[in-house]
């Protein structure tokens, strides 16, 4: 069942280039057009409200940047356990999007029921098309990741991101905020991802070596900016789930508003920073860490590593990627860091303590 891998998580990490390519093939044409269901129309929609739990909620956080930047559409994100007990002020012209791998998460399902009659459309992004969340939404978009067994979500996360990216492009198309050439280029950039992910998987050995040191840490920080900020949150969640090391994700710019007090030589800081428009800002945050003897692991592309490696503890070089879609690619080294750190610590990777694959209780 594990197809020669030691753990389901390793298998599921490795499957990502294939399942991502499948999802892209399903929702786009070879001519480079979007092939999303007509019912997904964003015409007349004035806002998207994205709701989920855990890793799926971080996918929603990334998507917020995309809906705003690509489609100029207001987007808000909340975790289901808060959303369902708030009195969210919803526009009747809004689309509510529920993201769930299992489609059975109790809080997400309750949140869906909470808004069903109050919004224009309820869309779910699920891995299990027969699930309760899929059945109770107006439209369900399967992420086509295939069965995910490992409790730590990996391939479902990148497939959720892919479907959400396509939704943001559809929103832009329906709202007339994207021209045909830009849309074609963005789709081409998405189609490049499976190949880039294969290259990222090649970092498994160097990551395993770095993980031997990370495994000795008690606390680890992840930093990112823009759409890489939610990926920092996801990297931290993945690590704490399976290695039991305390980890936190922060927006790079928030460092000096508190967490910098934690920095000393014992706290590794993992910086997720492709060479994008905000790279220099992140590098200056990184330098603040290094000035306090912080141990920085920089993940960037060759250009970024060349510019900013000085003074870092270690670097990992990823292939260059369209900045918008970078969180999808950088998810792979984030997952591998968690995986190999857990292996180095000898914890149960596929069945971490206290966790269930599907949280069907409140
Ligand atoms: O099945 P769901 O996507 O609704 O599950 C949501 C969370 O419980 C899930 O993502 C959880 O955070 C994972 N264990 C993360 O790896």
Tab-separated table of C-alpha atoms and ligand atoms in Angstrom:
chain	number	residue	atom	x	y	z
A	1	UNK	CA	0.000	0.000	0.000
A	2	UNK	CA	2.877	2.310	0.732
A	3	UNK	CA	4.305	1.503	-2.691
A	4	UNK	CA	7.802	0.933	-1.321
A	5	UNK	CA	7.843	4.047	0.892
A	6	UNK	CA	8.449	3.756	4.640
A	7	UNK	CA	5.453	5.911	5.472
A	8	UNK	CA	2.237	7.050	3.840
A	9	UNK	CA	3.385	10.604	4.391
A	10	UNK	CA	6.530	10.031	2.300
A	11	UNK	CA	4.453	8.436	-0.440
A	12	UNK	CA	1.926	11.237	-0.389
A	13	UNK	CA	4.614	13.926	-0.505
A	14	UNK	CA	6.188	12.181	-3.497
A	15	UNK	CA	2.855	11.862	-5.310
A	16	UNK	CA	2.316	15.592	-5.513
A	17	UNK	CA	3.694	16.255	-9.011
A	18	UNK	CA	1.369	13.583	-10.422
A	19	UNK	CA	-1.825	14.482	-8.579
A	20	UNK	CA	-1.292	18.189	-9.157
A	21	UNK	CA	-0.890	17.558	-12.879
A	22	UNK	CA	-4.114	15.509	-12.798
A	23	UNK	CA	-6.036	18.309	-11.100
A	24	UNK	CA	-4.715	20.862	-13.582
A	25	UNK	CA	-5.603	18.623	-16.482
A	26	UNK	CA	-9.111	18.176	-15.125
A	27	UNK	CA	-9.830	21.889	-14.685
A	28	UNK	CA	-8.020	23.379	-17.706
A	29	UNK	CA	-7.891	22.601	-21.415
A	30	UNK	CA	-4.833	21.807	-23.501
A	31	UNK	CA	-5.528	25.106	-25.313
A	32	UNK	CA	-4.809	26.883	-22.056
A	33	UNK	CA	-8.324	27.821	-20.939
A	34	UNK	CA	-10.148	27.296	-17.657
A	35	UNK	CA	-12.631	24.420	-17.623
A	36	UNK	CA	-14.446	25.057	-14.362
A	37	UNK	CA	-18.158	24.316	-14.001
A	38	UNK	CA	-20.523	27.087	-15.189
A	39	UNK	CA	-22.115	27.071	-11.739
A	40	UNK	CA	-18.912	28.548	-10.350
A	41	UNK	CA	-19.720	31.948	-11.899
A	42	UNK	CA	-18.380	34.966	-10.002
A	43	UNK	CA	-20.667	37.342	-11.902
A	44	UNK	CA	-22.477	39.504	-9.360
A	45	UNK	CA	-20.401	38.102	-6.481
A	46	UNK	CA	-19.041	40.899	-4.281
A	47	UNK	CA	-16.929	38.937	-1.770
A	48	UNK	CA	-15.608	35.471	-1.004
A	49	UNK	CA	-15.628	34.097	2.508
A	50	UNK	CA	-13.289	31.151	2.954
A	51	UNK	CA	-13.745	28.819	5.924
A	52	UNK	CA	-11.816	25.697	6.973
A	53	UNK	CA	-9.750	24.111	9.766
A	54	UNK	CA	-6.047	23.399	10.156
A	55	UNK	CA	-4.038	22.960	7.000
A	56	UNK	CA	-7.093	23.606	4.832
A	57	UNK	CA	-7.464	26.995	6.529
A	58	UNK	CA	-3.896	27.874	5.563
A	59	UNK	CA	-4.757	27.046	1.956
A	60	UNK	CA	-7.615	29.552	2.338
A	61	UNK	CA	-5.183	32.153	3.719
A	62	UNK	CA	-3.012	31.822	0.636
A	63	UNK	CA	-6.094	32.055	-1.586
A	64	UNK	CA	-7.071	35.360	0.030
A	65	UNK	CA	-3.923	36.921	-1.475
A	66	UNK	CA	-4.852	35.447	-4.850
A	67	UNK	CA	-8.486	36.589	-4.915
A	68	UNK	CA	-7.399	40.092	-3.971
A	69	UNK	CA	-4.382	40.366	-6.238
A	70	UNK	CA	-5.626	38.543	-9.319
A	71	UNK	CA	-9.335	39.286	-9.240
A	72	UNK	CA	-9.588	42.431	-7.096
A	73	UNK	CA	-12.256	40.562	-5.137
A	74	UNK	CA	-12.542	41.120	-1.377
A	75	UNK	CA	-11.783	37.889	0.451
A	76	UNK	CA	-11.964	36.966	4.111
A	77	UNK	CA	-10.781	33.847	5.885
A	78	UNK	CA	-11.736	32.298	9.179
A	79	UNK	CA	-11.300	29.015	10.969
A	80	UNK	CA	-14.595	27.151	11.118
A	81	UNK	CA	-14.667	26.827	14.915
A	82	UNK	CA	-14.672	30.625	15.243
A	83	UNK	CA	-16.766	31.436	12.206
A	84	UNK	CA	-19.684	29.237	13.268
A	85	UNK	CA	-20.044	30.935	16.635
A	86	UNK	CA	-19.519	34.496	15.420
A	87	UNK	CA	-22.192	36.595	13.836
A	88	UNK	CA	-20.371	37.052	10.546
A	89	UNK	CA	-21.658	40.014	8.570
A	90	UNK	CA	-22.303	38.374	5.236
A	91	UNK	CA	-23.230	40.013	1.986
A	92	UNK	CA	-26.157	38.246	0.281
A	93	UNK	CA	-24.084	38.558	-2.903
A	94	UNK	CA	-21.125	36.696	-1.413
A	95	UNK	CA	-19.748	33.268	-2.174
A	96	UNK	CA	-18.872	31.089	0.815
A	97	UNK	CA	-16.109	28.563	0.189
A	98	UNK	CA	-15.540	25.600	2.518
A	99	UNK	CA	-12.287	23.725	2.132
A	100	UNK	CA	-11.912	20.244	3.620
A	101	UNK	CA	-9.872	17.214	2.660
A	102	UNK	CA	-12.222	14.745	4.370
A	103	UNK	CA	-15.400	16.737	3.829
A	104	UNK	CA	-16.502	15.524	7.278
A	105	UNK	CA	-14.861	17.983	9.663
A	106	UNK	CA	-17.598	18.798	12.199
A	107	UNK	CA	-16.810	22.493	12.614
A	108	UNK	CA	-16.516	23.106	8.871
A	109	UNK	CA	-19.807	21.333	8.206
A	110	UNK	CA	-21.533	23.327	10.963
A	111	UNK	CA	-20.092	26.558	9.541
A	112	UNK	CA	-21.525	25.648	6.147
A	113	UNK	CA	-24.968	25.083	7.656
A	114	UNK	CA	-24.613	28.375	9.506
A	115	UNK	CA	-24.463	30.400	6.268
A	116	UNK	CA	-26.287	28.259	3.745
A	117	UNK	CA	-29.357	30.476	3.340
A	118	UNK	CA	-27.487	33.725	3.818
A	119	UNK	CA	-25.133	33.826	0.832
A	120	UNK	CA	-25.491	33.674	-2.935
A	121	UNK	CA	-23.564	30.446	-3.356
A	122	UNK	CA	-21.953	27.770	-1.203
A	123	UNK	CA	-18.963	26.120	-2.844
A	124	UNK	CA	-16.875	23.348	-1.326
A	125	UNK	CA	-13.343	22.289	-2.204
A	126	UNK	CA	-13.059	18.684	-1.049
A	127	UNK	CA	-11.060	15.541	-1.594
A	128	UNK	CA	-13.951	13.188	-0.901
A	129	UNK	CA	-16.730	13.976	-3.379
A	130	UNK	CA	-19.316	11.872	-1.542
A	131	UNK	CA	-18.685	13.617	1.795
A	132	UNK	CA	-21.241	15.572	3.838
A	133	UNK	CA	-19.652	18.929	3.018
A	134	UNK	CA	-19.692	18.127	-0.704
A	135	UNK	CA	-23.309	16.997	-0.577
A	136	UNK	CA	-24.567	19.999	1.334
A	137	UNK	CA	-22.918	22.642	-0.836
A	138	UNK	CA	-24.372	24.133	-4.041
A	139	UNK	CA	-21.271	23.102	-5.898
A	140	UNK	CA	-18.414	20.773	-4.901
A	141	UNK	CA	-15.042	20.979	-6.598
A	142	UNK	CA	-13.006	17.805	-6.031
A	143	UNK	CA	-9.291	18.413	-5.567
A	144	UNK	CA	-8.425	15.008	-7.065
A	145	UNK	CA	-5.539	14.310	-4.682
A	146	UNK	CA	-6.453	10.634	-4.289
A	147	UNK	CA	-6.808	8.958	-0.893
A	148	UNK	CA	-4.701	10.661	1.785
A	149	UNK	CA	-3.853	8.335	4.663
A	150	UNK	CA	-1.168	10.211	6.625
A	151	UNK	CA	-2.687	12.293	9.390
A	152	UNK	CA	-0.456	15.176	8.343
A	153	UNK	CA	-2.070	16.621	5.250
A	154	UNK	CA	0.366	17.025	2.358
A	155	UNK	CA	-0.904	16.353	-1.146
A	156	UNK	CA	-4.393	17.540	-0.207
A	157	UNK	CA	-2.897	20.927	0.733
A	158	UNK	CA	-1.184	21.506	-2.618
A	159	UNK	CA	-4.227	20.245	-4.539
A	160	UNK	CA	-6.481	22.555	-2.485
A	161	UNK	CA	-4.159	25.415	-3.387
A	162	UNK	CA	-4.291	24.469	-7.053
A	163	UNK	CA	-8.092	24.438	-7.173
A	164	UNK	CA	-8.246	27.723	-5.242
A	165	UNK	CA	-5.735	29.268	-7.683
A	166	UNK	CA	-7.954	28.248	-10.590
A	167	UNK	CA	-10.981	29.697	-8.785
A	168	UNK	CA	-9.174	33.020	-8.350
A	169	UNK	CA	-8.346	33.024	-12.062
A	170	UNK	CA	-11.998	32.275	-12.863
A	171	UNK	CA	-13.053	35.160	-10.625
A	172	UNK	CA	-10.683	37.442	-12.514
A	173	UNK	CA	-12.020	36.235	-15.844
A	174	UNK	CA	-15.652	36.695	-14.813
A	175	UNK	CA	-14.936	40.145	-13.402
A	176	UNK	CA	-12.879	41.216	-16.414
A	177	UNK	CA	-9.771	41.950	-14.353
A	178	UNK	CA	-7.458	39.701	-16.377
A	179	UNK	CA	-6.659	39.782	-20.108
A	180	UNK	CA	-6.385	36.608	-22.168
A	181	UNK	CA	-2.593	36.767	-22.439
A	182	UNK	CA	-2.091	37.160	-18.690
A	183	UNK	CA	-4.538	34.345	-17.981
A	184	UNK	CA	-2.695	32.081	-20.413
A	185	UNK	CA	0.634	32.974	-18.775
A	186	UNK	CA	-0.670	32.331	-15.265
A	187	UNK	CA	-2.003	28.936	-16.370
A	188	UNK	CA	1.288	28.117	-18.010
A	189	UNK	CA	3.038	28.999	-14.740
A	190	UNK	CA	0.679	26.627	-12.909
A	191	UNK	CA	1.378	23.888	-15.422
A	192	UNK	CA	5.112	24.274	-14.763
A	193	UNK	CA	4.587	23.347	-11.095
A	194	UNK	CA	4.654	19.529	-11.338
A	195	UNK	CA	8.098	19.698	-12.977
A	196	UNK	CA	9.359	22.177	-10.396
A	197	UNK	CA	7.967	19.991	-7.610
A	198	UNK	CA	9.967	17.055	-8.925
A	199	UNK	CA	13.092	19.186	-8.612
A	200	UNK	CA	12.059	20.189	-5.070
A	201	UNK	CA	11.623	16.524	-4.120
A	202	UNK	CA	15.291	16.121	-5.020
A	203	UNK	CA	16.108	18.167	-1.909
A	204	UNK	CA	15.046	15.274	0.328
A	205	UNK	CA	18.632	14.188	1.172
A	206	UNK	CA	20.022	17.630	2.070
A	207	UNK	CA	16.838	18.253	4.065
A	208	UNK	CA	17.318	14.965	5.939
A	209	UNK	CA	20.817	16.123	6.929
A	210	UNK	CA	19.554	19.525	8.137
A	211	UNK	CA	16.711	17.795	9.996
A	212	UNK	CA	19.211	15.959	12.211
A	213	UNK	CA	20.098	19.354	13.705
A	214	UNK	CA	16.545	20.685	13.720
A	215	UNK	CA	15.510	17.636	15.741
A	216	UNK	CA	17.586	18.958	18.665
A	217	UNK	CA	15.680	22.245	18.827
A	218	UNK	CA	12.923	22.990	21.309
A	219	UNK	CA	11.412	25.849	19.340
A	220	UNK	CA	11.528	26.706	15.663
A	221	UNK	CA	10.209	29.795	13.887
A	222	UNK	CA	9.004	29.968	10.284
A	223	UNK	CA	8.899	33.332	8.515
A	224	UNK	CA	7.281	34.367	5.242
A	225	UNK	CA	5.774	37.426	3.579
A	226	UNK	CA	2.793	37.855	1.288
A	227	UNK	CA	1.389	34.492	0.149
A	228	UNK	CA	4.401	32.846	1.800
A	229	UNK	CA	3.164	33.965	5.240
A	230	UNK	CA	0.391	31.338	5.379
A	231	UNK	CA	2.933	28.793	4.188
A	232	UNK	CA	5.043	29.692	7.228
A	233	UNK	CA	1.986	28.869	9.360
A	234	UNK	CA	1.579	25.569	7.521
A	235	UNK	CA	5.285	24.691	7.869
A	236	UNK	CA	5.034	25.258	11.616
A	237	UNK	CA	1.833	23.209	11.953
A	238	UNK	CA	3.309	20.304	9.995
A	239	UNK	CA	6.434	20.289	12.137
A	240	UNK	CA	4.624	20.405	15.475
A	241	UNK	CA	2.093	17.764	14.432
A	242	UNK	CA	4.590	15.057	13.666
A	243	UNK	CA	7.854	15.982	15.428
A	244	UNK	CA	6.243	17.497	18.574
A	245	UNK	CA	8.695	20.388	18.405
A	246	UNK	CA	7.122	23.706	19.259
A	247	UNK	CA	7.019	25.797	16.101
A	248	UNK	CA	5.373	29.050	15.129
A	249	UNK	CA	4.827	30.759	11.830
A	250	UNK	CA	5.042	34.527	11.615
A	251	UNK	CA	4.675	37.168	8.977
A	252	UNK	CA	8.293	38.341	8.536
A	253	UNK	CA	7.324	41.926	9.312
A	254	UNK	CA	5.856	40.910	12.662
A	255	UNK	CA	9.181	39.635	13.967
A	256	UNK	CA	10.196	42.866	15.610
A	257	UNK	CA	6.803	43.186	17.287
A	258	UNK	CA	7.516	40.415	19.755
A	259	UNK	CA	8.938	37.091	18.561
A	260	UNK	CA	12.428	38.544	18.070
A	261	UNK	CA	12.729	38.355	21.865
A	262	UNK	CA	12.926	34.564	21.496
A	263	UNK	CA	15.908	34.597	19.172
A	264	UNK	CA	19.166	33.072	20.309
A	265	UNK	CA	21.516	30.458	18.891
A	266	UNK	CA	19.198	27.657	20.031
A	267	UNK	CA	16.169	28.750	17.983
A	268	UNK	CA	16.395	27.886	14.289
A	269	UNK	CA	14.536	30.336	12.050
A	270	UNK	CA	13.322	28.971	8.732
A	271	UNK	CA	12.855	31.718	6.161
A	272	UNK	CA	10.638	30.967	3.153
A	273	UNK	CA	11.652	33.608	0.641
A	274	UNK	CA	11.593	33.219	-3.124
A	275	UNK	CA	13.214	36.179	-4.902
A	276	UNK	CA	9.990	38.144	-5.319
A	277	UNK	CA	9.135	41.839	-5.031
A	278	UNK	CA	9.290	41.687	-1.211
A	279	UNK	CA	12.500	39.679	-0.990
A	280	UNK	CA	14.676	42.566	0.236
A	281	UNK	CA	12.263	43.274	3.063
A	282	UNK	CA	12.419	39.657	4.193
A	283	UNK	CA	16.209	39.655	3.951
A	284	UNK	CA	16.376	42.614	6.295
A	285	UNK	CA	14.177	40.708	8.792
A	286	UNK	CA	16.534	37.772	8.395
A	287	UNK	CA	19.513	39.996	9.130
A	288	UNK	CA	17.838	41.145	12.347
A	289	UNK	CA	17.723	37.482	13.356
A	290	UNK	CA	21.370	36.870	12.444
A	291	UNK	CA	22.486	39.990	14.340
A	292	UNK	CA	21.101	38.257	17.458
A	293	UNK	CA	23.002	35.023	16.746
A	294	UNK	CA	19.895	33.408	15.287
A	295	UNK	CA	20.411	30.312	13.170
A	296	UNK	CA	18.795	30.981	9.792
A	297	UNK	CA	17.817	28.325	7.277
A	298	UNK	CA	17.020	30.206	4.066
A	299	UNK	CA	14.833	28.626	1.399
A	300	UNK	CA	14.989	30.564	-1.844
A	301	UNK	CA	15.885	30.267	-5.519
A	302	UNK	CA	19.456	30.475	-6.841
A	303	UNK	CA	19.265	34.249	-7.238
A	304	UNK	CA	17.912	34.717	-3.731
A	305	UNK	CA	20.446	32.365	-2.167
A	306	UNK	CA	23.275	34.092	-4.014
A	307	UNK	CA	22.164	37.513	-2.787
A	308	UNK	CA	21.415	36.644	0.809
A	309	UNK	CA	23.297	33.515	1.904
A	310	UNK	CA	25.957	35.418	3.823
A	311	UNK	CA	25.664	34.790	7.542
A	312	UNK	CA	22.957	32.141	7.252
A	313	UNK	CA	23.293	28.752	8.927
A	314	UNK	CA	22.132	26.736	5.894
A	315	UNK	CA	20.422	27.360	2.588
A	316	UNK	CA	18.197	25.263	0.339
A	317	UNK	CA	17.910	26.240	-3.314
A	318	UNK	CA	14.604	25.747	-5.107
A	319	UNK	CA	13.951	26.284	-8.782
A	320	UNK	CA	12.691	29.741	-9.761
A	321	UNK	CA	8.887	29.901	-9.722
A	322	UNK	CA	6.203	32.478	-10.543
A	323	UNK	CA	5.953	34.383	-7.212
A	324	UNK	CA	2.154	34.031	-7.034
A	325	UNK	CA	2.340	30.250	-7.056
A	326	UNK	CA	5.467	29.923	-4.897
A	327	UNK	CA	3.523	28.624	-1.844
A	328	UNK	CA	2.547	25.526	-3.851
A	329	UNK	CA	6.181	24.719	-4.635
A	330	UNK	CA	7.632	25.659	-1.227
A	331	UNK	CA	5.079	23.376	0.463
A	332	UNK	CA	7.294	20.452	-0.587
A	333	UNK	CA	10.438	21.429	1.365
A	334	UNK	CA	8.227	22.510	4.296
A	335	UNK	CA	6.677	19.031	4.367
A	336	UNK	CA	10.055	17.315	3.936
A	337	UNK	CA	11.520	19.340	6.810
A	338	UNK	CA	8.723	18.147	9.089
A	339	UNK	CA	8.978	14.579	7.827
A	340	UNK	CA	12.739	14.211	8.240
A	341	UNK	CA	12.763	15.977	11.609
A	342	UNK	CA	10.143	13.513	12.847
A	343	UNK	CA	12.196	10.620	11.460
A	344	UNK	CA	15.300	11.955	13.236
A	345	UNK	CA	13.302	12.122	16.476
A	346	UNK	CA	11.767	8.674	15.959
A	347	UNK	CA	8.164	9.810	16.325
A	348	UNK	CA	5.181	8.160	14.626
A	349	UNK	CA	4.940	10.036	11.349
A	350	UNK	CA	1.674	8.657	10.004
A	351	UNK	CA	-0.202	8.386	13.303
A	352	UNK	CA	0.995	11.224	15.536
A	353	UNK	CA	-0.185	11.131	19.137
A	354	UNK	CA	-3.513	12.769	20.027
A	355	UNK	CA	-4.525	13.366	16.407
A	356	UNK	CA	-7.157	11.896	14.115
A	357	UNK	CA	-7.248	12.075	10.347
A	358	UNK	CA	-10.744	13.428	10.347
A	359	UNK	CA	-12.039	15.538	13.239
A	360	UNK	CA	-15.728	14.711	13.311
A	361	UNK	CA	-16.276	15.954	16.865
A	362	UNK	CA	-16.390	19.587	17.927
B	1	LIG	O1	-10.404	17.056	6.485
B	1	LIG	P1	-10.136	18.500	6.694
B	1	LIG	O2	-9.362	19.125	5.572
B	1	LIG	O3	-11.395	19.281	6.967
B	1	LIG	O4	-9.242	18.588	7.987
B	1	LIG	C1	-8.891	19.819	8.537
B	1	LIG	C2	-7.808	19.664	9.576
B	1	LIG	O5	-8.227	18.832	10.616
B	1	LIG	C3	-6.517	19.105	8.964
B	1	LIG	O6	-6.043	19.861	7.901
B	1	LIG	C4	-5.408	19.014	10.038
B	1	LIG	O7	-5.002	20.291	10.419
B	1	LIG	C5	-4.244	18.161	9.500
B	1	LIG	N1	-3.886	17.152	10.435
B	1	LIG	C6	-3.044	18.987	9.138
B	1	LIG	O8	-1.960	18.244	8.732
